[in-house]
CSV table of C-alpha atoms in Angstrom, one decimal:
chain,number,residue,atom,x,y,z
A,1,UNK,CA,0.0,0.0,0.0
A,2,UNK,CA,1.4,3.4,-1.0
A,3,UNK,CA,1.7,6.3,1.4
A,4,UNK,CA,-1.0,8.2,-0.5
A,5,UNK,CA,-3.4,5.2,0.0
A,6,UNK,CA,-2.6,5.1,3.7
A,7,UNK,CA,-3.3,8.8,4.1
A,8,UNK,CA,-6.6,8.3,2.2
A,9,UNK,CA,-7.7,5.5,4.5
A,10,UNK,CA,-6.8,7.6,7.5
A,11,UNK,CA,-9.1,10.4,6.3
A,12,UNK,CA,-12.1,8.3,5.3
A,13,UNK,CA,-13.6,7.8,8.7
A,14,UNK,CA,-13.8,11.6,9.3
A,15,UNK,CA,-15.2,12.2,5.8
A,16,UNK,CA,-17.9,9.6,6.4
A,17,UNK,CA,-18.8,11.2,9.8
A,18,UNK,CA,-18.9,14.7,8.1
A,19,UNK,CA,-20.8,13.3,5.1
A,20,UNK,CA,-18.3,15.1,2.8
A,21,UNK,CA,-19.2,13.0,-0.2
A,22,UNK,CA,-17.3,15.0,-2.8
A,23,UNK,CA,-13.9,14.6,-1.1
A,24,UNK,CA,-14.7,11.0,-0.1
A,25,UNK,CA,-15.5,10.1,-3.7
A,26,UNK,CA,-12.2,11.6,-4.8
A,27,UNK,CA,-10.2,9.7,-2.1
A,28,UNK,CA,-11.9,6.4,-2.9
A,29,UNK,CA,-10.6,6.6,-6.5
A,30,UNK,CA,-7.0,6.4,-5.2
A,31,UNK,CA,-7.6,3.1,-3.5
A,32,UNK,CA,-7.1,-0.3,-5.1
A,33,UNK,CA,-9.8,-3.0,-5.1
A,34,UNK,CA,-8.4,-5.0,-2.1
A,35,UNK,CA,-8.2,-1.9,0.0
A,36,UNK,CA,-11.8,-0.9,-0.9
A,37,UNK,CA,-13.0,-4.4,-0.1
A,38,UNK,CA,-11.3,-4.3,3.3
A,39,UNK,CA,-12.6,-0.8,4.0
A,40,UNK,CA,-16.2,-1.7,3.2
A,41,UNK,CA,-16.3,-4.9,5.3
A,42,UNK,CA,-14.9,-3.0,8.3
A,43,UNK,CA,-17.6,-0.3,8.2
A,44,UNK,CA,-21.2,-0.2,9.5
A,45,UNK,CA,-24.0,-1.2,7.0
A,46,UNK,CA,-24.9,2.5,6.5
A,47,UNK,CA,-21.3,3.5,5.7
A,48,UNK,CA,-20.9,0.4,3.4
A,49,UNK,CA,-23.7,1.7,1.2
A,50,UNK,CA,-22.4,5.2,1.1
A,51,UNK,CA,-18.9,4.0,0.0
A,52,UNK,CA,-20.3,1.6,-2.5
A,53,UNK,CA,-22.7,4.1,-4.1
A,54,UNK,CA,-19.8,6.5,-4.7
A,55,UNK,CA,-17.8,4.0,-6.7
A,56,UNK,CA,-18.0,4.0,-10.5
A,57,UNK,CA,-19.7,1.0,-12.1
A,58,UNK,CA,-16.6,-0.9,-13.2
A,59,UNK,CA,-14.9,-0.5,-9.8
A,60,UNK,CA,-18.1,-1.2,-7.9
A,61,UNK,CA,-18.4,-4.5,-9.8
A,62,UNK,CA,-14.8,-5.5,-9.1
A,63,UNK,CA,-15.3,-4.8,-5.4
A,64,UNK,CA,-18.7,-6.5,-5.3
A,65,UNK,CA,-17.2,-9.8,-6.6
A,66,UNK,CA,-14.7,-10.0,-3.7
A,67,UNK,CA,-17.0,-8.9,-0.9
A,68,UNK,CA,-18.2,-11.3,1.8
A,69,UNK,CA,-21.5,-13.0,1.0
A,70,UNK,CA,-23.4,-11.3,3.8
A,71,UNK,CA,-22.3,-7.9,2.5
A,72,UNK,CA,-23.3,-8.8,-1.0
A,73,UNK,CA,-26.8,-9.8,0.3
A,74,UNK,CA,-27.1,-6.5,2.2
A,75,UNK,CA,-26.3,-4.6,-1.0
A,76,UNK,CA,-28.8,-6.6,-3.0
A,77,UNK,CA,-31.5,-5.8,-0.5
A,78,UNK,CA,-30.6,-2.1,-0.2
A,79,UNK,CA,-29.4,-0.9,-3.7
A,80,UNK,CA,-31.8,0.3,-6.4
A,81,UNK,CA,-33.0,-2.3,-9.0
A,82,UNK,CA,-31.1,-0.4,-11.7
A,83,UNK,CA,-27.8,-0.4,-9.8
A,84,UNK,CA,-28.2,-4.1,-9.1
A,85,UNK,CA,-28.9,-4.9,-12.7
A,86,UNK,CA,-25.8,-2.9,-13.9
A,87,UNK,CA,-23.6,-4.7,-11.4
A,88,UNK,CA,-24.9,-8.2,-12.2
A,89,UNK,CA,-24.6,-7.6,-15.9
A,90,UNK,CA,-21.0,-6.4,-15.4
A,91,UNK,CA,-19.9,-9.3,-13.2
A,92,UNK,CA,-18.1,-12.3,-14.7
A,93,UNK,CA,-20.5,-15.2,-15.3
A,94,UNK,CA,-18.7,-17.6,-12.9
A,95,UNK,CA,-18.7,-15.1,-10.0
A,96,UNK,CA,-22.4,-14.2,-10.7
A,97,UNK,CA,-23.3,-17.9,-10.7
A,98,UNK,CA,-21.5,-18.5,-7.4
A,99,UNK,CA,-23.5,-15.6,-5.8
A,100,UNK,CA,-26.9,-16.8,-7.1
A,101,UNK,CA,-26.3,-20.3,-5.7
A,102,UNK,CA,-26.5,-19.0,-2.2
A,103,UNK,CA,-29.6,-16.8,-2.6
A,104,UNK,CA,-33.2,-17.9,-2.1
A,105,UNK,CA,-34.9,-19.2,-5.3
A,106,UNK,CA,-37.5,-16.3,-5.5
A,107,UNK,CA,-34.7,-13.7,-5.3
A,108,UNK,CA,-32.6,-15.6,-7.9
A,109,UNK,CA,-35.6,-15.5,-10.3
A,110,UNK,CA,-36.0,-11.8,-9.7
A,111,UNK,CA,-32.3,-11.0,-10.2
A,112,UNK,CA,-32.1,-13.2,-13.4
A,113,UNK,CA,-34.8,-11.0,-14.9
A,114,UNK,CA,-32.6,-7.9,-14.5
A,115,UNK,CA,-29.9,-9.4,-16.7
A,116,UNK,CA,-29.5,-8.7,-20.3
A,117,UNK,CA,-30.6,-11.4,-22.7
A,118,UNK,CA,-27.0,-12.5,-23.4
A,119,UNK,CA,-26.0,-12.7,-19.7
A,120,UNK,CA,-29.4,-14.3,-18.7
A,121,UNK,CA,-28.7,-17.1,-21.2
A,122,UNK,CA,-25.2,-17.7,-19.9
A,123,UNK,CA,-26.3,-17.6,-16.3
A,124,UNK,CA,-29.1,-20.1,-16.8
A,125,UNK,CA,-26.7,-22.4,-18.7
A,126,UNK,CA,-24.2,-22.3,-15.8
A,127,UNK,CA,-27.0,-22.8,-13.2
A,128,UNK,CA,-28.1,-25.9,-15.1
A,129,UNK,CA,-25.0,-27.9,-14.2
A,130,UNK,CA,-24.9,-30.0,-11.0
A,131,UNK,CA,-24.0,-28.0,-7.9
A,132,UNK,CA,-20.4,-29.4,-7.5
A,133,UNK,CA,-19.6,-29.8,-11.2
A,134,UNK,CA,-16.9,-27.9,-13.1
A,135,UNK,CA,-19.7,-26.4,-15.2
A,136,UNK,CA,-20.7,-24.2,-12.3
A,137,UNK,CA,-17.2,-22.7,-12.2
A,138,UNK,CA,-16.6,-22.0,-15.9
A,139,UNK,CA,-16.9,-18.7,-17.7
A,140,UNK,CA,-17.6,-18.3,-21.4
A,141,UNK,CA,-15.2,-15.4,-21.7
A,142,UNK,CA,-12.1,-16.7,-23.5
A,143,UNK,CA,-10.2,-16.3,-26.7
A,144,UNK,CA,-10.7,-19.0,-29.3
A,145,UNK,CA,-9.1,-19.0,-32.8
A,146,UNK,CA,-8.9,-21.2,-35.9
A,147,UNK,CA,-5.8,-23.1,-36.9
A,148,UNK,CA,-5.7,-21.6,-40.4
A,149,UNK,CA,-5.4,-18.1,-39.0
A,150,UNK,CA,-2.1,-16.2,-39.1
A,151,UNK,CA,-0.5,-14.9,-36.0
A,152,UNK,CA,-1.4,-11.4,-37.1
A,153,UNK,CA,-5.0,-12.3,-37.4
A,154,UNK,CA,-4.9,-13.7,-33.9
A,155,UNK,CA,-3.6,-10.4,-32.5
A,156,UNK,CA,-6.2,-8.5,-34.4
A,157,UNK,CA,-8.9,-10.7,-32.9
A,158,UNK,CA,-7.5,-10.3,-29.4
A,159,UNK,CA,-7.4,-6.5,-29.7
A,160,UNK,CA,-11.1,-6.5,-30.8
A,161,UNK,CA,-12.5,-9.1,-28.4
A,162,UNK,CA,-9.9,-9.7,-25.7
A,163,UNK,CA,-11.0,-6.9,-23.3
A,164,UNK,CA,-14.0,-9.0,-22.2
A,165,UNK,CA,-12.0,-12.2,-21.8
A,166,UNK,CA,-11.3,-13.7,-18.3
A,167,UNK,CA,-7.6,-14.2,-19.3
A,168,UNK,CA,-5.5,-13.9,-22.5
A,169,UNK,CA,-2.6,-15.9,-21.2
A,170,UNK,CA,-3.8,-18.9,-23.2
A,171,UNK,CA,-5.4,-18.9,-26.6
A,172,UNK,CA,-7.6,-21.9,-27.5
A,173,UNK,CA,-7.8,-23.4,-31.0
A,174,UNK,CA,-11.1,-24.9,-32.2
A,175,UNK,CA,-12.2,-26.5,-35.5
A,176,UNK,CA,-15.3,-25.6,-37.5
A,177,UNK,CA,-17.6,-27.5,-35.1
A,178,UNK,CA,-16.2,-25.7,-32.0
A,179,UNK,CA,-14.2,-28.8,-30.9
A,180,UNK,CA,-11.1,-28.0,-28.9
A,181,UNK,CA,-8.0,-29.1,-30.7
A,182,UNK,CA,-5.2,-27.3,-28.9
A,183,UNK,CA,-4.3,-24.6,-26.4
A,184,UNK,CA,-1.3,-22.3,-27.0
A,185,UNK,CA,0.3,-19.9,-24.5
A,186,UNK,CA,0.3,-16.3,-25.6
A,187,UNK,CA,4.1,-16.2,-25.4
A,188,UNK,CA,4.2,-18.5,-28.3
A,189,UNK,CA,2.4,-16.0,-30.4
A,190,UNK,CA,4.6,-13.1,-29.1
A,191,UNK,CA,7.8,-14.8,-30.4
A,192,UNK,CA,6.3,-16.0,-33.7
A,193,UNK,CA,6.3,-14.2,-37.0
A,194,UNK,CA,3.1,-12.4,-38.0
A,195,UNK,CA,2.8,-14.4,-41.2
A,196,UNK,CA,3.0,-17.8,-39.4
A,197,UNK,CA,-0.1,-19.8,-39.2
A,198,UNK,CA,-1.6,-21.1,-35.9
A,199,UNK,CA,-1.2,-24.6,-37.1
A,200,UNK,CA,2.6,-24.2,-37.2
A,201,UNK,CA,2.5,-23.4,-33.4
A,202,UNK,CA,0.3,-26.4,-32.5
A,203,UNK,CA,1.4,-29.7,-31.0
A,204,UNK,CA,-2.2,-30.9,-30.3
A,205,UNK,CA,-1.3,-31.7,-26.7
A,206,UNK,CA,-3.5,-30.1,-24.1
A,207,UNK,CA,-5.2,-30.6,-20.8
A,208,UNK,CA,-9.0,-30.1,-20.5
A,209,UNK,CA,-11.8,-30.5,-18.0
A,210,UNK,CA,-15.2,-31.9,-18.6
A,211,UNK,CA,-18.3,-29.8,-17.8
A,212,UNK,CA,-19.8,-32.5,-15.6
A,213,UNK,CA,-16.6,-33.4,-13.9
A,214,UNK,CA,-16.4,-33.0,-10.1
A,215,UNK,CA,-14.8,-29.9,-8.8
A,216,UNK,CA,-12.4,-31.8,-6.5
A,217,UNK,CA,-11.0,-33.6,-9.6
A,218,UNK,CA,-10.5,-30.2,-11.2
A,219,UNK,CA,-8.4,-29.1,-8.3
A,220,UNK,CA,-6.1,-32.1,-8.8
A,221,UNK,CA,-5.8,-31.4,-12.5
A,222,UNK,CA,-4.8,-27.8,-11.8
A,223,UNK,CA,-2.3,-28.9,-9.2
A,224,UNK,CA,-0.6,-31.5,-11.5
A,225,UNK,CA,-0.4,-29.2,-14.5
A,226,UNK,CA,0.5,-25.9,-12.9
A,227,UNK,CA,-2.0,-23.9,-15.0
A,228,UNK,CA,-3.7,-20.5,-14.4
A,229,UNK,CA,-6.7,-21.5,-16.6
A,230,UNK,CA,-8.0,-24.7,-18.2
A,231,UNK,CA,-10.6,-25.2,-20.9
A,232,UNK,CA,-13.9,-27.0,-20.3
A,233,UNK,CA,-15.5,-29.2,-22.9
A,234,UNK,CA,-18.7,-31.3,-23.2
A,235,UNK,CA,-18.9,-35.0,-24.0
A,236,UNK,CA,-18.2,-34.3,-27.7
A,237,UNK,CA,-15.2,-32.2,-27.0
A,238,UNK,CA,-16.8,-28.9,-27.9
A,239,UNK,CA,-15.2,-26.0,-26.0
A,240,UNK,CA,-17.8,-24.5,-23.6
A,241,UNK,CA,-15.7,-22.3,-21.4
A,242,UNK,CA,-12.7,-22.0,-19.1
A,243,UNK,CA,-12.0,-22.3,-15.4
A,244,UNK,CA,-9.5,-20.0,-13.9
A,245,UNK,CA,-7.2,-20.5,-10.9
A,246,UNK,CA,-9.0,-18.0,-8.7
A,247,UNK,CA,-12.1,-20.1,-8.8
A,248,UNK,CA,-10.1,-23.3,-8.0
A,249,UNK,CA,-8.4,-21.6,-5.1
A,250,UNK,CA,-11.8,-20.6,-3.7
A,251,UNK,CA,-13.1,-24.2,-4.0
A,252,UNK,CA,-9.9,-25.5,-2.5
A,253,UNK,CA,-10.3,-23.2,0.5
A,254,UNK,CA,-13.9,-24.4,0.9
A,255,UNK,CA,-12.9,-28.1,0.8
A,256,UNK,CA,-10.1,-27.6,3.3
A,257,UNK,CA,-12.3,-25.7,5.6
A,258,UNK,CA,-14.9,-28.4,5.5
A,259,UNK,CA,-12.3,-31.1,6.1
A,260,UNK,CA,-10.8,-29.3,9.1
A,261,UNK,CA,-14.3,-28.7,10.6
A,262,UNK,CA,-15.1,-32.4,10.2
A,263,UNK,CA,-11.8,-33.4,11.7
A,264,UNK,CA,-12.7,-31.4,14.8
A,265,UNK,CA,-15.7,-33.6,15.3
A,266,UNK,CA,-18.6,-31.6,13.9
A,267,UNK,CA,-20.5,-31.2,10.7
A,268,UNK,CA,-19.1,-28.6,8.2
A,269,UNK,CA,-20.7,-25.1,8.6
A,270,UNK,CA,-22.5,-23.8,5.5
A,271,UNK,CA,-21.6,-20.2,6.3
A,272,UNK,CA,-18.7,-18.3,8.0
A,273,UNK,CA,-18.5,-18.9,11.7
A,274,UNK,CA,-19.9,-15.5,12.8
A,275,UNK,CA,-22.7,-15.6,10.1
A,276,UNK,CA,-23.9,-19.0,11.4
A,277,UNK,CA,-26.8,-18.7,13.9
A,278,UNK,CA,-26.4,-20.2,17.4
A,279,UNK,CA,-29.1,-22.8,16.6
A,280,UNK,CA,-27.3,-23.9,13.5
A,281,UNK,CA,-24.1,-24.1,15.4
A,282,UNK,CA,-25.6,-26.3,18.0
A,283,UNK,CA,-27.3,-28.5,15.4
A,284,UNK,CA,-24.1,-29.0,13.5
A,285,UNK,CA,-22.1,-29.9,16.6
A,286,UNK,CA,-24.7,-31.7,18.8
A,287,UNK,CA,-25.0,-34.8,16.6
A,288,UNK,CA,-21.4,-35.7,16.8
A,289,UNK,CA,-21.1,-34.9,20.5
A,290,UNK,CA,-24.0,-37.3,21.2
A,291,UNK,CA,-22.4,-40.0,19.1
A,292,UNK,CA,-19.1,-39.6,20.8
A,293,UNK,CA,-20.8,-39.6,24.2
A,294,UNK,CA,-22.5,-42.9,23.4
A,295,UNK,CA,-19.2,-44.2,22.2
A,296,UNK,CA,-17.5,-43.2,25.5
A,297,UNK,CA,-20.3,-45.0,27.3
A,298,UNK,CA,-18.8,-48.2,25.9
A,299,UNK,CA,-15.7,-47.4,27.8
A,300,UNK,CA,-17.8,-47.6,31.0
A,301,UNK,CA,-19.1,-51.0,29.8
A,302,UNK,CA,-15.6,-52.2,29.3
A,303,UNK,CA,-14.5,-51.1,32.7
A,304,UNK,CA,-17.5,-52.8,34.3
A,305,UNK,CA,-16.5,-56.0,32.5
A,306,UNK,CA,-13.1,-55.9,34.2
A,307,UNK,CA,-14.5,-54.6,37.5
A,308,UNK,CA,-13.3,-57.7,39.4
A,309,UNK,CA,-9.8,-57.3,38.1
A,310,UNK,CA,-9.9,-53.6,39.2
A,311,UNK,CA,-11.0,-54.6,42.7
A,312,UNK,CA,-8.2,-57.1,43.1
A,313,UNK,CA,-5.6,-54.8,41.6
A,314,UNK,CA,-6.8,-51.2,42.2
A,315,UNK,CA,-3.4,-50.0,41.1
A,316,UNK,CA,-4.3,-50.8,37.5
A,317,UNK,CA,-6.9,-48.0,37.6
A,318,UNK,CA,-4.2,-45.4,38.0
A,319,UNK,CA,-2.9,-46.0,34.5
A,320,UNK,CA,-6.2,-46.0,32.6
A,321,UNK,CA,-6.1,-42.3,31.6
A,322,UNK,CA,-2.5,-42.8,30.5
A,323,UNK,CA,-3.3,-45.8,28.4
A,324,UNK,CA,-6.3,-44.6,26.6
A,325,UNK,CA,-5.0,-41.1,25.9
A,326,UNK,CA,-1.8,-42.5,24.4
A,327,UNK,CA,-3.8,-44.7,22.0
A,328,UNK,CA,-6.3,-41.8,21.2
A,329,UNK,CA,-3.5,-39.4,20.4
A,330,UNK,CA,-1.7,-41.9,18.1
A,331,UNK,CA,-5.0,-42.5,16.3
A,332,UNK,CA,-5.7,-38.8,15.9
A,333,UNK,CA,-2.2,-38.2,14.5
A,334,UNK,CA,-2.6,-41.0,12.0
A,335,UNK,CA,-6.1,-40.0,10.8
A,336,UNK,CA,-5.0,-36.3,10.3
A,337,UNK,CA,-1.9,-37.3,8.3
A,338,UNK,CA,-3.8,-39.8,6.1
A,339,UNK,CA,-6.8,-37.5,5.3
A,340,UNK,CA,-4.5,-34.7,4.4
A,341,UNK,CA,-2.3,-36.9,2.2
A,342,UNK,CA,-5.4,-38.3,0.5
A,343,UNK,CA,-6.7,-34.8,-0.2
A,344,UNK,CA,-3.4,-33.9,-1.8
A,345,UNK,CA,-3.4,-37.1,-4.0
A,346,UNK,CA,-0.1,-38.3,-2.4
A,347,UNK,CA,-1.4,-41.9,-2.7
A,348,UNK,CA,-4.5,-43.8,-3.9
A,349,UNK,CA,-6.6,-46.5,-2.3
A,350,UNK,CA,-4.6,-49.1,-4.2
A,351,UNK,CA,-1.6,-48.2,-1.9
A,352,UNK,CA,-3.4,-49.3,1.2
A,353,UNK,CA,-1.0,-52.1,1.9
A,354,UNK,CA,2.0,-49.7,1.7
A,355,UNK,CA,0.2,-47.4,4.1
A,356,UNK,CA,-0.5,-50.2,6.5
A,357,UNK,CA,3.1,-51.4,6.5
A,358,UNK,CA,4.3,-47.9,7.2
A,359,UNK,CA,1.8,-47.5,10.1
A,360,UNK,CA,2.7,-50.9,11.5
A,361,UNK,CA,6.4,-49.9,11.6
A,362,UNK,CA,5.6,-46.4,12.9
A,363,UNK,CA,3.2,-47.8,15.5
A,364,UNK,CA,5.7,-50.3,16.8
A,365,UNK,CA,8.4,-47.6,17.1
A,366,UNK,CA,6.1,-45.0,18.7
A,367,UNK,CA,4.6,-47.6,21.0
A,368,UNK,CA,8.0,-48.8,22.0
A,369,UNK,CA,9.1,-45.3,22.9
A,370,UNK,CA,6.0,-44.6,24.9
A,371,UNK,CA,6.1,-48.0,26.5
A,372,UNK,CA,9.7,-47.5,27.7
A,373,UNK,CA,8.8,-44.0,29.0
A,374,UNK,CA,5.7,-45.4,30.9
A,375,UNK,CA,7.7,-48.3,32.3
A,376,UNK,CA,10.6,-46.1,33.4
A,377,UNK,CA,8.1,-43.8,35.2
A,378,UNK,CA,6.9,-46.7,37.3
A,379,UNK,CA,10.5,-48.0,38.0
A,380,UNK,CA,11.6,-44.5,39.0
A,381,UNK,CA,8.7,-44.0,41.3
A,382,UNK,CA,8.9,-47.5,42.9
A,383,UNK,CA,12.7,-47.4,43.5
A,384,UNK,CA,13.5,-43.7,44.2
A,385,UNK,CA,10.5,-41.5,44.8
A,386,UNK,CA,8.2,-43.7,46.8
A,387,UNK,CA,9.4,-47.2,47.3
A,388,UNK,CA,6.6,-49.6,48.0
A,389,UNK,CA,4.0,-47.4,46.4
A,390,UNK,CA,3.2,-50.0,43.8
A,391,UNK,CA,3.7,-53.0,46.0
A,392,UNK,CA,6.0,-56.0,45.7
A,393,UNK,CA,5.0,-56.7,42.0
A,394,UNK,CA,5.9,-53.2,40.7
A,395,UNK,CA,8.2,-54.9,38.1
A,396,UNK,CA,5.2,-56.8,36.6
A,397,UNK,CA,3.1,-53.6,36.6
A,398,UNK,CA,5.9,-51.8,34.7
A,399,UNK,CA,5.9,-54.6,32.1
A,400,UNK,CA,2.1,-54.5,31.9
A,401,UNK,CA,2.0,-50.8,31.2
A,402,UNK,CA,4.9,-51.0,28.7
A,403,UNK,CA,3.4,-53.8,26.7
A,404,UNK,CA,0.0,-52.2,26.8
A,405,UNK,CA,1.3,-48.9,25.5
A,406,UNK,CA,3.0,-50.7,22.7
A,407,UNK,CA,-0.1,-52.6,21.6
A,408,UNK,CA,-2.5,-49.6,22.1
A,409,UNK,CA,-0.4,-47.1,20.2
A,410,UNK,CA,0.1,-49.7,17.4
A,411,UNK,CA,-3.7,-50.3,17.2
A,412,UNK,CA,-4.4,-46.5,17.3
A,413,UNK,CA,-2.0,-45.8,14.4
A,414,UNK,CA,-3.5,-48.6,12.3
A,415,UNK,CA,-7.1,-47.6,13.1
A,416,UNK,CA,-6.4,-43.9,12.4
A,417,UNK,CA,-4.8,-44.7,9.0
A,418,UNK,CA,-7.2,-47.4,7.8
A,419,UNK,CA,-10.5,-46.0,8.8
A,420,UNK,CA,-10.4,-43.0,6.4
A,421,UNK,CA,-9.3,-45.3,3.5
A,422,UNK,CA,-12.2,-47.6,4.3
A,423,UNK,CA,-14.7,-44.8,4.2
A,424,UNK,CA,-13.2,-43.6,0.9
A,425,UNK,CA,-13.7,-47.1,-0.5
A,426,UNK,CA,-17.3,-47.0,0.6
A,427,UNK,CA,-17.8,-43.7,-1.2
A,428,UNK,CA,-18.1,-41.7,2.0
A,429,UNK,CA,-16.1,-38.6,3.0
A,430,UNK,CA,-12.8,-39.7,4.7
A,431,UNK,CA,-13.0,-36.5,6.9
A,432,UNK,CA,-15.9,-38.2,8.7
A,433,UNK,CA,-13.3,-40.3,10.4
A,434,UNK,CA,-12.6,-37.3,12.7
A,435,UNK,CA,-9.9,-37.3,15.3
A,436,UNK,CA,-12.4,-37.4,18.2
A,437,UNK,CA,-14.2,-40.3,16.6
A,438,UNK,CA,-11.0,-42.3,16.2
A,439,UNK,CA,-9.9,-41.4,19.7
A,440,UNK,CA,-13.2,-42.7,21.1
A,441,UNK,CA,-12.9,-45.9,19.1
A,442,UNK,CA,-9.3,-46.5,20.4
A,443,UNK,CA,-10.4,-45.6,24.0
A,444,UNK,CA,-12.8,-48.6,24.1
A,445,UNK,CA,-10.5,-51.1,22.4
A,446,UNK,CA,-7.5,-49.8,24.4
A,447,UNK,CA,-9.1,-50.8,27.7
A,448,UNK,CA,-9.7,-54.3,26.3
A,449,UNK,CA,-6.0,-54.5,25.3
A,450,UNK,CA,-4.8,-53.1,28.6
A,451,UNK,CA,-6.7,-55.5,30.8
A,452,UNK,CA,-6.0,-58.5,28.5
A,453,UNK,CA,-2.3,-57.8,28.9
A,454,UNK,CA,-2.7,-57.3,32.6
A,455,UNK,CA,-4.5,-60.6,32.9
A,456,UNK,CA,-1.7,-62.4,31.1
A,457,UNK,CA,1.2,-60.7,32.9
A,458,UNK,CA,-0.2,-60.5,36.5
A,459,UNK,CA,-2.1,-63.8,36.5
A,460,UNK,CA,-1.2,-65.7,39.7
A,461,UNK,CA,0.1,-62.5,41.4
A,462,UNK,CA,-2.2,-59.6,41.7
A,463,UNK,CA,-4.9,-61.2,39.5
């Protein structure tokens, strides 16, 4: 941000309070779009409208596309019908479609009627694709040329039609039926002779997306090919539009947010945190908390099953929190690592055996480390700090805790790694295998492992 822009931002609150609209309008012109977006979102609703109304149409449209959804809704409810129509017609089709998806159906129908005939047709086409398809992201604003054209003809065409294009970094080549046959970076044209034909620059190798393709698949295609835009074709290969990296980054952010919220043990929120009502927040979180509570009740059942052992060797109860927390932590670590690796495409379901082998090795090593630490704690306490505290069989107790930690950490690592992959195989969201869910599962089974080891090691002594 330049010094001039910083000075402008410092003066704006006073100008708003004084309602000096002439000077305010002049200062707003010196700000870039990101600064205007931040300024509007920080102000009160009344000030937001004043600032927005003072912006020229082109700048207002740019700012509107980046505003938070709640602010956009506020403007749609408060601005005049003519101003709304101008902004919606000026917006890029993909951003306009993304906005309409979140509005009530009756309002969408009303807003669509304000569009020009051309923009109305494009918007209805985009809204006709499934909600999470690539077709919902694409824009029809691109540069398409024919292979028999010369480089000079391409530049003439770009000068005439390129201003409305989403990007001119890539030029798409189509045949007489509109079928995509190549994409060529603009730099290839810049270094070519004006008399050369497009066909001379073609290699007929290109990456494309399908209109009905899932948006998550599109994210992987962008990541693998390092592109800022990709063409979208129908089943016959006809070029329908392009998808740009800004839309993909927005979808990537939504997907990551959803996964993180699910990993925390709740349903994904449909709106930003502060925009979500308390009732919605409770509804999204209560279900999982009830499920986890019911799961933890199984822990009580497991302890009841081993009640006689606890009465004969009450000292075993001291290590229950240690045992189950170690297994739960190991499982939470594993499930977080595996879900993130799967979302990045670092391995496929076909690599399940490789993942299992790695987790078996990791689980044994981690369990061994924790088992040694747990055993040494008992040894140190029984020999130095408070001799006799664990009784005459403290060595066997140390062995029990050490072996139990080894087995429980190994089981936690395997459960945390395999459960997301199993859900993916069943066609479910792997993020459903949240860290709290895995921890609860390992808590119950960890108790069974602990008391089984205790029965085997302490049989004939404490048990």
